[in-house]
Short mmCIF file of C-alpha atoms in Angstrom, two decimals:
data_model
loop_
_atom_site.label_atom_id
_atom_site.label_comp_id
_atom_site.label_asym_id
_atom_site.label_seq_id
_atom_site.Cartn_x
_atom_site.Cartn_y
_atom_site.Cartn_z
CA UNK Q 1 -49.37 -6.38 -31.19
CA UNK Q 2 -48.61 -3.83 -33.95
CA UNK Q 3 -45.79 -3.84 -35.43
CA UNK Q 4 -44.98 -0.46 -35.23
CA UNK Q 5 -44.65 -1.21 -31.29
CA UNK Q 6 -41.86 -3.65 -31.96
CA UNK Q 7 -38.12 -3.47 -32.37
CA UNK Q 8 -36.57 -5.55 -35.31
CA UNK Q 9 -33.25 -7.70 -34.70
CA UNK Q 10 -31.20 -8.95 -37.20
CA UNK Q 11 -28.50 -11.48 -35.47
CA UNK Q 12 -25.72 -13.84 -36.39
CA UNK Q 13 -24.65 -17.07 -34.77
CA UNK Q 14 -24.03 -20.87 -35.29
CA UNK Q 15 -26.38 -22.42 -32.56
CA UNK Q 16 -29.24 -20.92 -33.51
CA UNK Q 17 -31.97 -23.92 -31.66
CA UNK Q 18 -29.99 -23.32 -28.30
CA UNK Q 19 -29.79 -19.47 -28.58
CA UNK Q 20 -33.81 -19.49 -29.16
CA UNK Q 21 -35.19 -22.11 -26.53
CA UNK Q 22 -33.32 -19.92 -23.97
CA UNK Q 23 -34.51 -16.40 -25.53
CA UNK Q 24 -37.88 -17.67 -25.50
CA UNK Q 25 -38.17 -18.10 -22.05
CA UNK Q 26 -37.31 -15.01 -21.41
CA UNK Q 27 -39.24 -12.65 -24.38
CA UNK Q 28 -41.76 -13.08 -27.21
CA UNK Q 29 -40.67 -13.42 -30.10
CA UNK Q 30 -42.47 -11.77 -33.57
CA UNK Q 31 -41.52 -12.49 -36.99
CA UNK Q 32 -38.96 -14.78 -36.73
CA UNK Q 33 -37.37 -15.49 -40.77
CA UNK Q 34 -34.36 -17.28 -41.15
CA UNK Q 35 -31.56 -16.97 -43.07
CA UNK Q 36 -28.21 -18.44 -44.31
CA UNK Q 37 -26.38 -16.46 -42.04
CA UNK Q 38 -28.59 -14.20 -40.26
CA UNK Q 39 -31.97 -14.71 -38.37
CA UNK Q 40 -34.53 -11.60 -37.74
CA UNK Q 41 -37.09 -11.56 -35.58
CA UNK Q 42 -38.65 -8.75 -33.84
CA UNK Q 43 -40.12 -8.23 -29.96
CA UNK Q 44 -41.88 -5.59 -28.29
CA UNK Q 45 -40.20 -2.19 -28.24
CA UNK Q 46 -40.46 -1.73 -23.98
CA UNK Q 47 -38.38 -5.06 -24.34
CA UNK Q 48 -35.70 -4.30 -26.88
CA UNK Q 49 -33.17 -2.83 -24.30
CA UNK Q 50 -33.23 -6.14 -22.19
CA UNK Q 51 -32.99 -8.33 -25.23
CA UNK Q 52 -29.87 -5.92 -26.54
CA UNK Q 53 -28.27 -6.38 -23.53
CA UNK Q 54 -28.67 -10.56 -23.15
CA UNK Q 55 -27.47 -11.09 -26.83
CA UNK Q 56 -24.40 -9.11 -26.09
CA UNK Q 57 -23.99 -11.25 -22.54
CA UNK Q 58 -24.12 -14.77 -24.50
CA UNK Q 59 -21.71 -13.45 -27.41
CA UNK Q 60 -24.42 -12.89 -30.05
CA UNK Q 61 -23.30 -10.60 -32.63
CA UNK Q 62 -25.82 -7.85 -33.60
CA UNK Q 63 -25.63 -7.11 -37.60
CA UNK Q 64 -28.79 -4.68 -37.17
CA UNK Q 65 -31.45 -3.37 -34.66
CA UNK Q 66 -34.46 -0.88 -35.57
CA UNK Q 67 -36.69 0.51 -33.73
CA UNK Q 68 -40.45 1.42 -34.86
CA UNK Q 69 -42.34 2.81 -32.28
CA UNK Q 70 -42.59 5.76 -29.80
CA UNK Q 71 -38.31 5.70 -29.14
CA UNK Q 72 -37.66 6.17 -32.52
CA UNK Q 73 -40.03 9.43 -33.27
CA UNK Q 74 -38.81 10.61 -29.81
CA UNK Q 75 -34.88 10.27 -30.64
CA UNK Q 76 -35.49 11.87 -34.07
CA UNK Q 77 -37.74 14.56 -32.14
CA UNK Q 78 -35.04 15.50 -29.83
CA UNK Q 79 -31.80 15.12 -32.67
CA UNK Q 80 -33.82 17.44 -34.49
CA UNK Q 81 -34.67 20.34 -31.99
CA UNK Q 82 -31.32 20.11 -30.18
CA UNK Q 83 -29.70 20.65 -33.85
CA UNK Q 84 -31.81 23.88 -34.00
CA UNK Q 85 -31.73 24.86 -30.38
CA UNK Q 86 -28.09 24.67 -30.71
CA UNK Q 87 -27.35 26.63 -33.81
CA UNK Q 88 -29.72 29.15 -32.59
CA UNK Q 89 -27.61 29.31 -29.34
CA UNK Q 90 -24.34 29.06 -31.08
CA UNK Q 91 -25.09 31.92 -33.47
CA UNK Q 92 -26.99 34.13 -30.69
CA UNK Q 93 -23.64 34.13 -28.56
CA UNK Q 94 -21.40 34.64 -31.55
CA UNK Q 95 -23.73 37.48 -32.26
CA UNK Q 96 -23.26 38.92 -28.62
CA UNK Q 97 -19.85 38.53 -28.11
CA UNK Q 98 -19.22 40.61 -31.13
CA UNK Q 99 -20.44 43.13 -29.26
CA UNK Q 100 -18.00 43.47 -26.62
CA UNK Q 101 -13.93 44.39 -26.42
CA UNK Q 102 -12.10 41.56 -24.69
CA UNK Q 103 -8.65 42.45 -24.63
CA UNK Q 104 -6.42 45.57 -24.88
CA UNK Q 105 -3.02 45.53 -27.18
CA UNK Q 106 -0.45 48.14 -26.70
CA UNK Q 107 1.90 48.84 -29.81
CA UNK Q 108 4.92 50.88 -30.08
CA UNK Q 109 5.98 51.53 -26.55
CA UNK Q 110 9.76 51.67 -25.49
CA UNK Q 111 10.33 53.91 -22.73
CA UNK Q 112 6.75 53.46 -21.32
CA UNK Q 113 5.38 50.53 -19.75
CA UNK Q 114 2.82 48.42 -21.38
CA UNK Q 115 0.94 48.03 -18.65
CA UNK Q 116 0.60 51.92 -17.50
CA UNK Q 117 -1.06 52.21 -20.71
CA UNK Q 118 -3.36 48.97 -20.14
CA UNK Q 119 -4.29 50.10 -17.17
CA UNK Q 120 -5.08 53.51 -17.65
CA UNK Q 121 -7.51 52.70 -20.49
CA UNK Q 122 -9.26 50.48 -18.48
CA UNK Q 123 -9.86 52.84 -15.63
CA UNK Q 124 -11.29 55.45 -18.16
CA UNK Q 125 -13.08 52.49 -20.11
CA UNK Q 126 -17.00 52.40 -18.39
CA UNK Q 127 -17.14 48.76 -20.13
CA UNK Q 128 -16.03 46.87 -22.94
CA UNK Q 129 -19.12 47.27 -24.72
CA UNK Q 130 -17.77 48.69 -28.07
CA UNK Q 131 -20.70 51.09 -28.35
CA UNK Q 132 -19.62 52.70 -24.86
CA UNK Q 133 -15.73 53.10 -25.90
CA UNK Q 134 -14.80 56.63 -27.29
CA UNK Q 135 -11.65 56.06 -28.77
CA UNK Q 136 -11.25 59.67 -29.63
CA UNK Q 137 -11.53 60.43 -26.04
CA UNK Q 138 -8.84 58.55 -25.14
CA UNK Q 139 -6.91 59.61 -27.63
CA UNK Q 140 -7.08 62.90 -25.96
CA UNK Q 141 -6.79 61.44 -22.30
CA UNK Q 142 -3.57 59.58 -22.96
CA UNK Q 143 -1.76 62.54 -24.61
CA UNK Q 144 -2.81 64.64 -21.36
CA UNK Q 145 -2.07 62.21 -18.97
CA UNK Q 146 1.63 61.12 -20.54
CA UNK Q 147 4.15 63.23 -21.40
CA UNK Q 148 6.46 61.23 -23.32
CA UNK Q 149 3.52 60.04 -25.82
CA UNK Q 150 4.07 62.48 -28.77
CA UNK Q 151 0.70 61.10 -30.94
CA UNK Q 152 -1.26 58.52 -30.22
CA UNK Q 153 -4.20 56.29 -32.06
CA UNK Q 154 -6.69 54.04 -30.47
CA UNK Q 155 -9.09 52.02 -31.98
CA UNK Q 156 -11.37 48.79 -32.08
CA UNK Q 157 -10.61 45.59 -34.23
CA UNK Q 158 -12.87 42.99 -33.64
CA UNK Q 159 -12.69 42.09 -30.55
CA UNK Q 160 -9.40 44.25 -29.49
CA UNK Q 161 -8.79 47.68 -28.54
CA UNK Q 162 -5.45 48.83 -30.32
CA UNK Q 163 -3.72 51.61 -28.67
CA UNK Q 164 -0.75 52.85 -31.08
CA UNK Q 165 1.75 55.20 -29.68
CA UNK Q 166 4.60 57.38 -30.73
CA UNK Q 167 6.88 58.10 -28.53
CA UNK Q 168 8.62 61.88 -28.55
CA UNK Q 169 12.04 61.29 -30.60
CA UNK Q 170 14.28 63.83 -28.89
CA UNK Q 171 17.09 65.05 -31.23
CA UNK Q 172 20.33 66.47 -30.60
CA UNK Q 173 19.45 69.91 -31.42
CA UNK Q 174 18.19 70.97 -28.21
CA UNK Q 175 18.58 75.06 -27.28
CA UNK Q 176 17.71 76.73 -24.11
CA UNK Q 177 14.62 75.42 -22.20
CA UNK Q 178 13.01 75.07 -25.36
CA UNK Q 179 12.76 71.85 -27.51
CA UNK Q 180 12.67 72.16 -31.15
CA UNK Q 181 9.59 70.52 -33.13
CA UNK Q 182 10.72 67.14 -34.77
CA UNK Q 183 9.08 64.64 -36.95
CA UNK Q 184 7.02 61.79 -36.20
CA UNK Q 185 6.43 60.11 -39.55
CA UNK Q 186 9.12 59.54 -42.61
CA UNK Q 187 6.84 61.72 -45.26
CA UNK Q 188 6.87 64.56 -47.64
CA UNK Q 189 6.03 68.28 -46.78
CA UNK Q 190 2.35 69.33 -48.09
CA UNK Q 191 2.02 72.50 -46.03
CA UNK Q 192 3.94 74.62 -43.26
CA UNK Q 193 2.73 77.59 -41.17
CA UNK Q 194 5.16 78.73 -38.94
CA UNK Q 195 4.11 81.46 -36.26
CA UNK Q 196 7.48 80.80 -34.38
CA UNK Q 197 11.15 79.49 -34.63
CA UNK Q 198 13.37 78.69 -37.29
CA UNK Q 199 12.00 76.33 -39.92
CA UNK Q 200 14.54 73.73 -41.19
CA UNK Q 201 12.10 72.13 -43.31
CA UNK Q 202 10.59 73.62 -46.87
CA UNK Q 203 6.86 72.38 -48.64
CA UNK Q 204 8.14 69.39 -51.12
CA UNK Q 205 11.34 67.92 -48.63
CA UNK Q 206 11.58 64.57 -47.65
CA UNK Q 207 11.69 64.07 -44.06
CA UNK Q 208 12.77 61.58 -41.93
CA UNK Q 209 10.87 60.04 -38.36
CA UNK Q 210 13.36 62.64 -35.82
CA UNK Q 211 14.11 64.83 -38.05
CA UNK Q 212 14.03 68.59 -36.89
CA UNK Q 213 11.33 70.65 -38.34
CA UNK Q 214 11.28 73.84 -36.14
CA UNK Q 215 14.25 75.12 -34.36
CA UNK Q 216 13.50 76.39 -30.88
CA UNK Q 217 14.84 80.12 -31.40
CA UNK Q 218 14.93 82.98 -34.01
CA UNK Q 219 17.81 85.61 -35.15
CA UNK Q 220 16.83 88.80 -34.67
CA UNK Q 221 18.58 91.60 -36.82
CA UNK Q 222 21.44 91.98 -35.33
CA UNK Q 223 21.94 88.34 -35.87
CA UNK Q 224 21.96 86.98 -32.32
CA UNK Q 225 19.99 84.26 -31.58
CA UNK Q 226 16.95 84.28 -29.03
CA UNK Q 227 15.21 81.03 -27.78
CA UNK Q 228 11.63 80.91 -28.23
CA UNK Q 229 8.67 78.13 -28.09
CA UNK Q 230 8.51 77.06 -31.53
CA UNK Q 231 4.73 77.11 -32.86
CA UNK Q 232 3.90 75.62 -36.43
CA UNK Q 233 1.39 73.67 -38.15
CA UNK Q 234 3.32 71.12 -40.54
CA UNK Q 235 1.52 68.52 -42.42
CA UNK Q 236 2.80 65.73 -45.02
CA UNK Q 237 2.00 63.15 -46.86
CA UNK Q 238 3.22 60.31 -45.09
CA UNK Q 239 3.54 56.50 -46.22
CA UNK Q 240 2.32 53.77 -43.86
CA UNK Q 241 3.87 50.15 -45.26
CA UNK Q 242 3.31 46.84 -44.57
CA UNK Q 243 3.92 43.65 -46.29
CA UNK Q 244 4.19 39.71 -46.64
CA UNK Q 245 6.26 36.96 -47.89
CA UNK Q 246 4.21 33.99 -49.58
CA UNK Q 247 5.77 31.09 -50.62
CA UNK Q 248 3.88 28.72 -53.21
CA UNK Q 249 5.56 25.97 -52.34
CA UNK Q 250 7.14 25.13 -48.64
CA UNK Q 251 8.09 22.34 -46.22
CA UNK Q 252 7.07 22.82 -42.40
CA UNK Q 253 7.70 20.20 -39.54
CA UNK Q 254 4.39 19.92 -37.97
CA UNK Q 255 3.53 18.00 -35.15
CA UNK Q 256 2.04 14.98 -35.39
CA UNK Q 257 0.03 14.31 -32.34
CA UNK Q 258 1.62 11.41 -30.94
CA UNK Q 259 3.82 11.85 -27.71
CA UNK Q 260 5.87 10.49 -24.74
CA UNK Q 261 6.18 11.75 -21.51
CA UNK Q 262 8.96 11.00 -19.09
CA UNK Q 263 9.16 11.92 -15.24
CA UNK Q 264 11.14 11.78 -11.88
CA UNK Q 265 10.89 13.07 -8.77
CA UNK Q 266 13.78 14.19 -7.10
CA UNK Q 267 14.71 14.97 -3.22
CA UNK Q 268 18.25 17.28 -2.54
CA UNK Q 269 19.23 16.77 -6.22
CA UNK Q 270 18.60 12.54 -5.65
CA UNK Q 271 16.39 10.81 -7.56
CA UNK Q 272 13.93 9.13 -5.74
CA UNK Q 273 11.15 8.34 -8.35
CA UNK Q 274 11.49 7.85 -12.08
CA UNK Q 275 8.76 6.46 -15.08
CA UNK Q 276 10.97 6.77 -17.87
CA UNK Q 277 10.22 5.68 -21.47
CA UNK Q 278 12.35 5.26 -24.25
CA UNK Q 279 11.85 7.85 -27.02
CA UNK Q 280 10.92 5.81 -30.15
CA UNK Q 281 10.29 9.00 -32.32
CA UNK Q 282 13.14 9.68 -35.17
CA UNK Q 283 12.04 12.99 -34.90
CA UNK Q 284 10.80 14.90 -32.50
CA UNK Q 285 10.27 18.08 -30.32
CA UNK Q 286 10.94 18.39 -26.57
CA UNK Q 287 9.52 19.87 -23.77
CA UNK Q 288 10.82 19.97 -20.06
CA UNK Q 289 9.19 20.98 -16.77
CA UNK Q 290 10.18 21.46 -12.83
CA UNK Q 291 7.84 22.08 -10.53
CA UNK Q 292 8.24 21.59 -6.18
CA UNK Q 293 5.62 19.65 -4.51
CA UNK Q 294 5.82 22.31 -1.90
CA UNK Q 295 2.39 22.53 -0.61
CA UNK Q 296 2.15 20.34 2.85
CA UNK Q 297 5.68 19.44 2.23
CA UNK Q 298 8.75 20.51 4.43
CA UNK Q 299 11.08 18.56 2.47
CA UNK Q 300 12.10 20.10 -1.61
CA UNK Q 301 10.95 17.34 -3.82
CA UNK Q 302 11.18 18.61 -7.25
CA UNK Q 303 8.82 16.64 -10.02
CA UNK Q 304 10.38 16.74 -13.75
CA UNK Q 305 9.14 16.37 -16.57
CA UNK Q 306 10.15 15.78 -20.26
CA UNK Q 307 7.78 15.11 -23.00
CA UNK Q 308 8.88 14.15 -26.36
CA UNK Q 309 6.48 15.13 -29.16
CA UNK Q 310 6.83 12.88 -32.84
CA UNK Q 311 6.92 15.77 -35.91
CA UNK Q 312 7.06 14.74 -39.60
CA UNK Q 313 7.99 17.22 -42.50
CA UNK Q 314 4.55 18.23 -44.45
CA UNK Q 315 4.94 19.71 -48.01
CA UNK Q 316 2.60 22.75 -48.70
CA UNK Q 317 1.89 23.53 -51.87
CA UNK Q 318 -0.28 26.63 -52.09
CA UNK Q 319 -1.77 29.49 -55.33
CA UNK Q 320 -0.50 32.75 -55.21
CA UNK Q 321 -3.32 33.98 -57.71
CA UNK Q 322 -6.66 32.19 -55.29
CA UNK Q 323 -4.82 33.79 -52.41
CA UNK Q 324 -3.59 37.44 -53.45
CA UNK Q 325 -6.97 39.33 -52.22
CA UNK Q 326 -6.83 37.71 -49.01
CA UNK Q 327 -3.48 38.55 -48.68
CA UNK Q 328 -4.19 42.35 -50.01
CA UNK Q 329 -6.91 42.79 -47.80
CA UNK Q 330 -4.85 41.85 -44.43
CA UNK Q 331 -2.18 44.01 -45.44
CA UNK Q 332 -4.89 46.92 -45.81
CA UNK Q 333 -5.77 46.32 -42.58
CA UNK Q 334 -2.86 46.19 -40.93
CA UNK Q 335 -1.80 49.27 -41.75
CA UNK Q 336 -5.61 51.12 -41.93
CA UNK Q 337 -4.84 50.48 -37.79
CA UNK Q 338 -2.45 53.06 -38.05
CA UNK Q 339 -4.92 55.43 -39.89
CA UNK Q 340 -6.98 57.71 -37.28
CA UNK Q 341 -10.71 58.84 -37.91
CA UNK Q 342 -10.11 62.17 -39.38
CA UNK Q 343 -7.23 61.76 -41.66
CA UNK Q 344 -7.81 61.38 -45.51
CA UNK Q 345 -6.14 57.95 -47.46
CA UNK Q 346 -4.77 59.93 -50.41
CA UNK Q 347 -3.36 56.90 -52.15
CA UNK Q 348 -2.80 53.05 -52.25
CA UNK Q 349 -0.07 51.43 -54.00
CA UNK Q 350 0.33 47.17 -54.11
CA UNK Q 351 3.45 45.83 -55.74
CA UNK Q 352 4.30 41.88 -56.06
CA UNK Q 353 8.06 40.71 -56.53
CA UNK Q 354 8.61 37.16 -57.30
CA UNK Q 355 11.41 34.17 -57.57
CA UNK Q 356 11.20 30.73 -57.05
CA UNK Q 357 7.99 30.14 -56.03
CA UNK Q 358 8.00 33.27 -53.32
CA UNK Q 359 5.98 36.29 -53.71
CA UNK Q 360 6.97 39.40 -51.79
CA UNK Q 361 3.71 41.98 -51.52
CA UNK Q 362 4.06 45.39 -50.69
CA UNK Q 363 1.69 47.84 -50.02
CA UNK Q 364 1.68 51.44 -49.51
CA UNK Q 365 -0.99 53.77 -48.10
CA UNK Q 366 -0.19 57.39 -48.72
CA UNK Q 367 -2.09 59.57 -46.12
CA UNK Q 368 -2.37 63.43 -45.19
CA UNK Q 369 -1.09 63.77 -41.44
CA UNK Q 370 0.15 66.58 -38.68
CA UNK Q 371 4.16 65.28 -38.32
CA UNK Q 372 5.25 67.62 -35.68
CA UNK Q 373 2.75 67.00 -33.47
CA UNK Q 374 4.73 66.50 -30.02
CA UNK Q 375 6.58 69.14 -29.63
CA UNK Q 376 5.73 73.09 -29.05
CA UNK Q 377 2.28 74.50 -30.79
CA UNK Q 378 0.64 72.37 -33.36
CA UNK Q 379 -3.07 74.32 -34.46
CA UNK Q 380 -5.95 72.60 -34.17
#
């Protein structure tokens, strides 16, 4: 027999003469060396599972067993190629999903429901394949299809489909049927061209989000006043902010895994069932649950449930200066979301305040963009 047909054992125990005359009837034995402590011996590879499995049944321990012949190269065979196969899967569907929107995030709505938003995009979404979304086209189709959105942006990041919306900020100053033009963004006049109304703005003011812009009427020469439409372009350079505490150093109660769960069942408010434990943890969150067993039940029994979960206090002691372009570049992108396709970034500003160990970042992204836009003409 060839030994690379054979299994090797490597064994310890104290009656070694006993142990062997009852092996022996059973398998042959190759090999056999003893030791001090330890005895190897090897047996034929189709036989190693059998032997395995007597040792363990007569309380032999097992220091070492290898295995030389065709189950070896086929384990190592199949570790290797279902390594590959899956990395090659794994990276294939991370590759794929990419490639597809999986869930749709409204932001700034008050008066109008989430979900009329949700909805509608996903009726005039063909799929969420990212390469079949227009998000300028539905840009468009929201503003038609609600009244109260005043400006709206949509687009994709990663795997979300961010729909931003303004809603119209009606101010006081309301004349006639007509509504006056109002702004939509706090920002600094760049450029007006009125064709109608009374402008209450001049190029180089600071504005405010509601402020008026356009009055809804004119004064003729005799001085009375005559509602009108108001029609204007009015652009500004408006600031989009965002920004983010860091603190070097900071203790957070984390949980620590460990938990105890407590429950009764009750009938009419009577407890009928209980499996209660004592909770050992000094500290600890909680969480309770009712639910009624209801289904195939007539009667109300209500199960409850309490679970205690152990926390501990974890100090976390972090670098500002490793950190501070990760933290630059997710501001950036927080507020790029607010930044639609055809509008020009005219400036960036970052600025870092710090005490005690906490950093406060702000940044600043200085953009060209329509503020009236809502209300009576804007030009295209």
């Amino acid at each position: 027999m060839k030994k690379y047909n054979r299994s090797h054992f490597k064994i310890k125990t104290l009656n070694k003469e006993k142990l062997f005359n009852k092996i022996c009837k059973q398998f042959e034995l190759f090999d056999i060396k003893q030791e001090e402590q330890f005895t190897k011996f090897e047996v034929e590879e189709r036989q190693a599972d059998k032997l395995e499995k007597f040792l363990r049944e007569n309380n032999v321990k097992i220091e070492q067993i290898k295995h030389f012949g065709l189950r070896k190269r086929l384990k190592n065979f199949f570790k290797m190629w279902g390594v590959i196969a899956g990395l090659v899967l794994g990276l294939a569907m991370f590759f794929v999903q990419q490639a597809f929107v999986f869930r749709i995030d409204v932001w700034g709505c008050k008066d109008i429901e989430k979900q009329e938003i949700v909805n509608f995009v996903k009726e005039h979404t063909p799929s969420n394949f990212k390469s079949n979304i227009n998000t300028q086209k539905l840009e468009i189709e929201l503003k038609d299809n609600f009244e109260k959105i005043s400006s709206v942006s949509v687009a994709i990041v990663g795997q979300s489909l961010i729909v931003n919306i303004n809603e119209a900020v009606l101010p006081e100053e309301m004349e006639g049927d007509f509504q006056p033009i109002v702004s939509q963004y706090d920002g600094k006049i760049t450029q007006i061209n009125l064709v109608q109304g009374t402008l209450n703005v001049k190029v180089g003011d600071i504005v405010q989000k509601g402020q008026v812009l356009v009055y809804p009427y004119v004064t003729d020469g005799e001085g009375n006043i005559l509602p009108v439409a108001p029609k204007a372009e009015i652009k500004a350079d408006v600031w989009l902010s965002e920004n983010e505490v860091f603190y070097e150093y900071q203790i957070k109660e984390e949980k620590t895994g460990r938990k105890i769960t407590c429950s009764t069942i009750t009938l009419f408010g009577l407890e009928i069932y209980s499996n209660l434990s004592d909770n050992i943890f000094e500290n600890f969150e909680s969480e309770k649950t009712s639910i009624y067993l209801t289904k195939n039940n007539l009667l109300p029994f209500v199960y409850n449930k309490i679970t205690f979960y152990e926390t501990k206090m974890v100090e976390i002691t972090r670098n500002f200066e490793q950190e501070k372009d990760e933290i630059f570049e997710k501001l950036r992108q927080k507020a790029l979301i607010y930044v639609a396709e055809n509008e020009i970034i005219k400036g960036e500003r970052i600025s870092v305040k710090q005490g005690g160990g906490i950093f406060y970042i702000f940044l600043t992204l200085t953009i060209e963009k329509d503020i009236g836009e809502g209300y009576g003409y804007i030009f295209p």
